[in-house]
PDB file of C-alpha atoms in Angstrom:
ATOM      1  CA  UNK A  15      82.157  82.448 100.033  1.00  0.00           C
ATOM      2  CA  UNK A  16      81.806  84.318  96.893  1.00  0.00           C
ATOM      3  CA  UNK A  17      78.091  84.204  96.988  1.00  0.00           C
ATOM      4  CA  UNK A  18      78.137  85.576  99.922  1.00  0.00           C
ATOM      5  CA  UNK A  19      80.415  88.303  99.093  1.00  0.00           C
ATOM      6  CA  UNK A  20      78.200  89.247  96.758  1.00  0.00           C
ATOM      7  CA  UNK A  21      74.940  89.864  98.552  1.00  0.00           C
ATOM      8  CA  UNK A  22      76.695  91.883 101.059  1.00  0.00           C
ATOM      9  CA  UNK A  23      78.363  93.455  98.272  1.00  0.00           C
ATOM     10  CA  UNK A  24      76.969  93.400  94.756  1.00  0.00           C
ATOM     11  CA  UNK A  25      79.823  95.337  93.316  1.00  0.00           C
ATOM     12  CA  UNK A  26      83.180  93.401  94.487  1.00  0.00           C
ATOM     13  CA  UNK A  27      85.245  91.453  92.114  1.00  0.00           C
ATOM     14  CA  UNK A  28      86.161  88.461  94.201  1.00  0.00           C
ATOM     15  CA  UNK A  29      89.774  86.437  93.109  1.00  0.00           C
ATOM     16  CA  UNK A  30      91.677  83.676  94.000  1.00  0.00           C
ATOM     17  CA  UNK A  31      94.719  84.170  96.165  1.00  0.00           C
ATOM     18  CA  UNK A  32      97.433  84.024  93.761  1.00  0.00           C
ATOM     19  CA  UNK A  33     100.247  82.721  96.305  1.00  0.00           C
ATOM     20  CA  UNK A  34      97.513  79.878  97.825  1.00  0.00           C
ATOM     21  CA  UNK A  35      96.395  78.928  94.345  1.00  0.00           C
ATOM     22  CA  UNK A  36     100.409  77.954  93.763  1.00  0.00           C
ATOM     23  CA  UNK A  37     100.813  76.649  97.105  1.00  0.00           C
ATOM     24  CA  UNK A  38      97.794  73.878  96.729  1.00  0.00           C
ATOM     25  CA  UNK A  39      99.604  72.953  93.944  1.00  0.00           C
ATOM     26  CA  UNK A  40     103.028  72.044  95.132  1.00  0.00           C
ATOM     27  CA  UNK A  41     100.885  69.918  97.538  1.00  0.00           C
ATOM     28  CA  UNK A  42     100.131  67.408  94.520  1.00  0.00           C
ATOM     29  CA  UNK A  43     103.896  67.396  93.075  1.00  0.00           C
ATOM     30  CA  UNK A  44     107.074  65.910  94.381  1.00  0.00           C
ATOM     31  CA  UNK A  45     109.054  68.267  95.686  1.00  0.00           C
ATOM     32  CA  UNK A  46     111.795  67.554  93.394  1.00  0.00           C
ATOM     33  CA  UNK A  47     109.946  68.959  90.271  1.00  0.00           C
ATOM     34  CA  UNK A  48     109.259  72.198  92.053  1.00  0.00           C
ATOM     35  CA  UNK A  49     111.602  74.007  90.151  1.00  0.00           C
ATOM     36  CA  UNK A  50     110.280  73.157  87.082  1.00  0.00           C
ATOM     37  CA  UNK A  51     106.832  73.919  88.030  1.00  0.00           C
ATOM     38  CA  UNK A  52     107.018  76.869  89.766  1.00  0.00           C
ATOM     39  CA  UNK A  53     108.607  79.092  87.111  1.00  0.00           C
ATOM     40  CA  UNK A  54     105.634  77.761  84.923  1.00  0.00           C
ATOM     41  CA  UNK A  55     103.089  78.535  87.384  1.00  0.00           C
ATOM     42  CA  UNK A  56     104.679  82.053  87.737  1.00  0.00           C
ATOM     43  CA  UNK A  57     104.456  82.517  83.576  1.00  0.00           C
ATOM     44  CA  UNK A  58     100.253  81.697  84.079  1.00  0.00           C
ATOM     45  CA  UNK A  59      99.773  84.441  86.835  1.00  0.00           C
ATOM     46  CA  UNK A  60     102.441  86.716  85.211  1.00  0.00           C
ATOM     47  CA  UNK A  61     100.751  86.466  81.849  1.00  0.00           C
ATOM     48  CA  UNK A  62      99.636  90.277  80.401  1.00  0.00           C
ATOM     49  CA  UNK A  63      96.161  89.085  79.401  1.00  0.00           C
ATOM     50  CA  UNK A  64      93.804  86.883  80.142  1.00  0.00           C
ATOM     51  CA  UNK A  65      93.779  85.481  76.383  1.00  0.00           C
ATOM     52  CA  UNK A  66      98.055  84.766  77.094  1.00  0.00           C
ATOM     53  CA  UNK A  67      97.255  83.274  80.414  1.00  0.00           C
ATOM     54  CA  UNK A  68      94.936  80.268  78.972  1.00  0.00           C
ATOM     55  CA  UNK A  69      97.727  79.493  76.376  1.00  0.00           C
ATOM     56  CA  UNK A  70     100.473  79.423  78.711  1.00  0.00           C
ATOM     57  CA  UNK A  71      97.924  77.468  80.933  1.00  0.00           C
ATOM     58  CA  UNK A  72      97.712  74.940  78.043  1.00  0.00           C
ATOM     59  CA  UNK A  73     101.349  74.775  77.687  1.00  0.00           C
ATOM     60  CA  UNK A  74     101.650  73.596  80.997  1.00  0.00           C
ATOM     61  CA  UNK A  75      98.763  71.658  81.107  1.00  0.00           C
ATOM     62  CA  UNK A  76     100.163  70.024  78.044  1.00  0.00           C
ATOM     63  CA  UNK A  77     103.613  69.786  79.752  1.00  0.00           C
ATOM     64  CA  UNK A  78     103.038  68.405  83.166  1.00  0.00           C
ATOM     65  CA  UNK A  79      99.326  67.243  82.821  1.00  0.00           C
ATOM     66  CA  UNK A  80     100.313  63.780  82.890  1.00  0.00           C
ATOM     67  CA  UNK A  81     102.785  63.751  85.485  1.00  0.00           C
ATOM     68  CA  UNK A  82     100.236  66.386  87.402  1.00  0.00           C
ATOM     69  CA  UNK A  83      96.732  65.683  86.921  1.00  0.00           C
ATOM     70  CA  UNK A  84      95.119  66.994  90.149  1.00  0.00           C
ATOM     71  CA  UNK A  85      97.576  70.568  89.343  1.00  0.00           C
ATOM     72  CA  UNK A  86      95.720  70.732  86.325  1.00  0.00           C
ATOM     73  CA  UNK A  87      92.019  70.041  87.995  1.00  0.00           C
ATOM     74  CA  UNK A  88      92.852  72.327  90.800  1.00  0.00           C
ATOM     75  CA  UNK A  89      93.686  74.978  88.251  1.00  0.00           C
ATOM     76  CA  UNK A  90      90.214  74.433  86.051  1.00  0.00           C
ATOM     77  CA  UNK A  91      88.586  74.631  88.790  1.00  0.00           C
ATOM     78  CA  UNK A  92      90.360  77.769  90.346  1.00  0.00           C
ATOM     79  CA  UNK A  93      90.335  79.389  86.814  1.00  0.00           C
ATOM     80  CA  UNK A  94      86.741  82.025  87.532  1.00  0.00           C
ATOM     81  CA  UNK A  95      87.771  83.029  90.446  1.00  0.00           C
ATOM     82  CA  UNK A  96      91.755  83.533  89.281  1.00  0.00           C
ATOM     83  CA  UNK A  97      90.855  85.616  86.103  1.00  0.00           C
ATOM     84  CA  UNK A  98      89.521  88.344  88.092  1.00  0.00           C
ATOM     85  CA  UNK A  99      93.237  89.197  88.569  1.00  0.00           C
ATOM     86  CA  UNK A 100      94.472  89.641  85.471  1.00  0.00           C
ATOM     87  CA  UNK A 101      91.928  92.209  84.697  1.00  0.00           C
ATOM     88  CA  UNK A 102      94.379  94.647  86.733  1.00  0.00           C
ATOM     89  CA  UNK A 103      97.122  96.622  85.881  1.00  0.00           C
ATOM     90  CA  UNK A 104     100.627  95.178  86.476  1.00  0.00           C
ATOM     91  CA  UNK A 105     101.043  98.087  89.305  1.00  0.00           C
ATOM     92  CA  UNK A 106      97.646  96.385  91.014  1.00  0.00           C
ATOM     93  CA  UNK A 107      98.901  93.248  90.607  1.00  0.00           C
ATOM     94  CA  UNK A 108     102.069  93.439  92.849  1.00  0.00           C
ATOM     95  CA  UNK A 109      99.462  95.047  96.138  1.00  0.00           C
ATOM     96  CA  UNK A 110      96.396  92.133  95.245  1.00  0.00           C
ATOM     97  CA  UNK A 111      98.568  89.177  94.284  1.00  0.00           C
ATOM     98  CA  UNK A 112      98.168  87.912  97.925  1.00  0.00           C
ATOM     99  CA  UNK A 113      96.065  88.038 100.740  1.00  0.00           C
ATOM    100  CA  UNK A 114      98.596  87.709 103.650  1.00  0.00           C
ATOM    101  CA  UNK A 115      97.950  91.534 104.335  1.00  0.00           C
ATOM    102  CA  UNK A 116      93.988  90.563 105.151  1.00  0.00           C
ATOM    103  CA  UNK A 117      95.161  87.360 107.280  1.00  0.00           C
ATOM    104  CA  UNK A 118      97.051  89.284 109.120  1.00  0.00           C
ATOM    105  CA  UNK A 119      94.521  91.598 110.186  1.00  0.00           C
ATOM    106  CA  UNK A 120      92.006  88.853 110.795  1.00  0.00           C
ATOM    107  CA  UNK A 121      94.740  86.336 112.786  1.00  0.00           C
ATOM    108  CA  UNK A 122      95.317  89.616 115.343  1.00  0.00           C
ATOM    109  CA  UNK A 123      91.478  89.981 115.325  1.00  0.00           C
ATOM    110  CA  UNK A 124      91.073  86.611 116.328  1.00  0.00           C
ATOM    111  CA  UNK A 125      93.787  86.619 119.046  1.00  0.00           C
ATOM    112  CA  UNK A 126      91.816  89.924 120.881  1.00  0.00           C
ATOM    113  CA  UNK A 127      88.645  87.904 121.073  1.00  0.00           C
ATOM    114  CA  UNK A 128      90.001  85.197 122.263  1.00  0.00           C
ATOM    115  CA  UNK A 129      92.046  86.660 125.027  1.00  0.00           C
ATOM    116  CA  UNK A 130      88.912  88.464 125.626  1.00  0.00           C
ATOM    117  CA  UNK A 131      86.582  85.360 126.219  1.00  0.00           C
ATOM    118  CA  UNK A 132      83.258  86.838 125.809  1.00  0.00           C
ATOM    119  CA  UNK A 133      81.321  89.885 124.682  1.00  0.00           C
ATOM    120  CA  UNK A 134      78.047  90.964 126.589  1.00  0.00           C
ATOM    121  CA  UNK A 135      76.892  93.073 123.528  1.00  0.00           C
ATOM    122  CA  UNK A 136      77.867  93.349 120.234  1.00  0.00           C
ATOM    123  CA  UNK A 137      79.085  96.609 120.827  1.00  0.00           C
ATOM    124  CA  UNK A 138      81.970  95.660 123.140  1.00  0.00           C
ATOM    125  CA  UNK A 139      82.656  93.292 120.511  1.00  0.00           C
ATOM    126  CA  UNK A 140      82.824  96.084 117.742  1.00  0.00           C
ATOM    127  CA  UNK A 141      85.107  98.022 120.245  1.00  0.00           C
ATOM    128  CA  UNK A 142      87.589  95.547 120.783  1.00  0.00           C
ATOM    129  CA  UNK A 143      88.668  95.036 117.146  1.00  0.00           C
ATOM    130  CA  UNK A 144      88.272  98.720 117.250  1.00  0.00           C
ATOM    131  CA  UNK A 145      91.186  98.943 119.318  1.00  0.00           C
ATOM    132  CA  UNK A 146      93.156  96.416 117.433  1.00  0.00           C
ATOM    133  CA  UNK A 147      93.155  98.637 114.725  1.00  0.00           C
ATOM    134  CA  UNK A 148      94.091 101.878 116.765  1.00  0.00           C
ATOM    135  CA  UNK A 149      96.782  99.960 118.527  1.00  0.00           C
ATOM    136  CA  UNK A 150      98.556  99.174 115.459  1.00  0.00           C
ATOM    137  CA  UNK A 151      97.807 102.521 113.865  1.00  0.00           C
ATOM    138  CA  UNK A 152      99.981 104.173 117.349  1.00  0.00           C
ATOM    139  CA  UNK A 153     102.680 102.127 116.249  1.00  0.00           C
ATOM    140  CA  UNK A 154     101.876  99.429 118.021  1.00  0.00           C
ATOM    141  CA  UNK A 155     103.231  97.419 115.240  1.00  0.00           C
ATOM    142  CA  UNK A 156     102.547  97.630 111.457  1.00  0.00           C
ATOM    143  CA  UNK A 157      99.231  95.580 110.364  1.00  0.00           C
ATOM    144  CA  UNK A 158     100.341  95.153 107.001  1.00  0.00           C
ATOM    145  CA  UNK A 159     104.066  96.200 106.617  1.00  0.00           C
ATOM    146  CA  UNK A 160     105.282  98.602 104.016  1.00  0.00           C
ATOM    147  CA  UNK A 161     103.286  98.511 100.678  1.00  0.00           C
ATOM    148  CA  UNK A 162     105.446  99.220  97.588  1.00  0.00           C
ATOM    149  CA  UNK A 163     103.946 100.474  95.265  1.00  0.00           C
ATOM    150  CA  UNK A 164     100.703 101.313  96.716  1.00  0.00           C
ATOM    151  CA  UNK A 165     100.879 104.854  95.002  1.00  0.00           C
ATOM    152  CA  UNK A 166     100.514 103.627  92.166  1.00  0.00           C
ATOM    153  CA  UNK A 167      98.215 100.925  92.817  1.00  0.00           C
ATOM    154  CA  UNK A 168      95.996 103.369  93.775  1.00  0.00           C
ATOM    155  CA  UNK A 169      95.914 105.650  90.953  1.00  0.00           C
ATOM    156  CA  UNK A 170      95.224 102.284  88.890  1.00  0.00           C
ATOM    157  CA  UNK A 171      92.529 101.150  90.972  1.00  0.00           C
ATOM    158  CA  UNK A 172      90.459 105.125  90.480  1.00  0.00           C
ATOM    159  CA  UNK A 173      91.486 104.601  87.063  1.00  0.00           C
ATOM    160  CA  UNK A 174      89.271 101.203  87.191  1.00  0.00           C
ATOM    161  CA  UNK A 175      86.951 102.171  89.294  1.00  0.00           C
ATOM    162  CA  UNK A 176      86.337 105.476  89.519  1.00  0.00           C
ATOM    163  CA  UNK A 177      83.518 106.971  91.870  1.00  0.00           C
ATOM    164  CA  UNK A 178      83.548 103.355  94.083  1.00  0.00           C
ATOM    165  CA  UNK A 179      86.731 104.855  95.760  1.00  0.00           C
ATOM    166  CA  UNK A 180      86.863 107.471  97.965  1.00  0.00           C
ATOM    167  CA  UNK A 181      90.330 108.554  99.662  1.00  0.00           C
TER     168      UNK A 181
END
């Protein structure tokens, strides 16, 4: 997916889903030691730097890597595409940490089509989701909920990023 990403476009940053990332790895522990794991988990994503994050990473690598090996895999092999994240501000970090907002969207895009059946064109495709999107801007419902924060998120993010944001 990220390579594809890319060549539409060259400029995104694309990151793991910080909430999936933890939830794949409670699949490969007993639920029992979920208490212990979690608040470890929360101390990697939590971390201020990227440099802190790979030494609490080792600390828990260290602590439940034997208990845990496929955590720790799933991790290393997560790791490129979770750093992205902690490049942000902590502000950023509470709007991006998840991508329920985006499934959201997509799940009611989904559910149009399919009550739709089929499109003759593209267009009456494009038109449809188009009116998912005005439904829930007339208060048909709220796509994403209320956004704390997003203020300041936002002031982060033109901070970061500059002329690639237009309001």
């Amino acid at each position: 997916m990220t390579d594809a990403i890319e060549q539409v476009w060259p400029l995104a940053v694309h990151q793991q889903c910080v909430v999936h990332l933890v939830r794949a790895s409670l699949r490969y522990t007993n639920r029992k030691d979920w208490q212990k794991i979690t608040p470890a988990l929360r101390d990697i994503y939590t971390a201020p730097t990227v440099a802190a994050a790979e030494a609490r990473f080792e600390a828990f690598a260290t602590q439940f890597g034997d208990q845990y090996p496929a955590v720790i895999k799933l991790w290393r092999t997560s790791w490129p595409q979770f750093v992205p994240f902690l490049d942000y501000d902590h502000e950023v970090r509470k709007v991006l940490y998840t991508t329920n907002i985006i499934e959201s969207l997509n799940a009611r895009f989904r559910q149009a089509a399919r009550r739709r059946g089929h499109f003759p064109t593209e267009q009456a495709a494009m038109k449809v989701l188009y009116l998912v999107v005005q439904q829930q801007r007339r208060g048909g419902g709220s796509i994403t909920g209320r956004v704390y924060g997003w203020a300041k998120a936002l002031n982060a993010l033109i901070l970061a990023y500059g002329d690639r944001i237009t309001i």
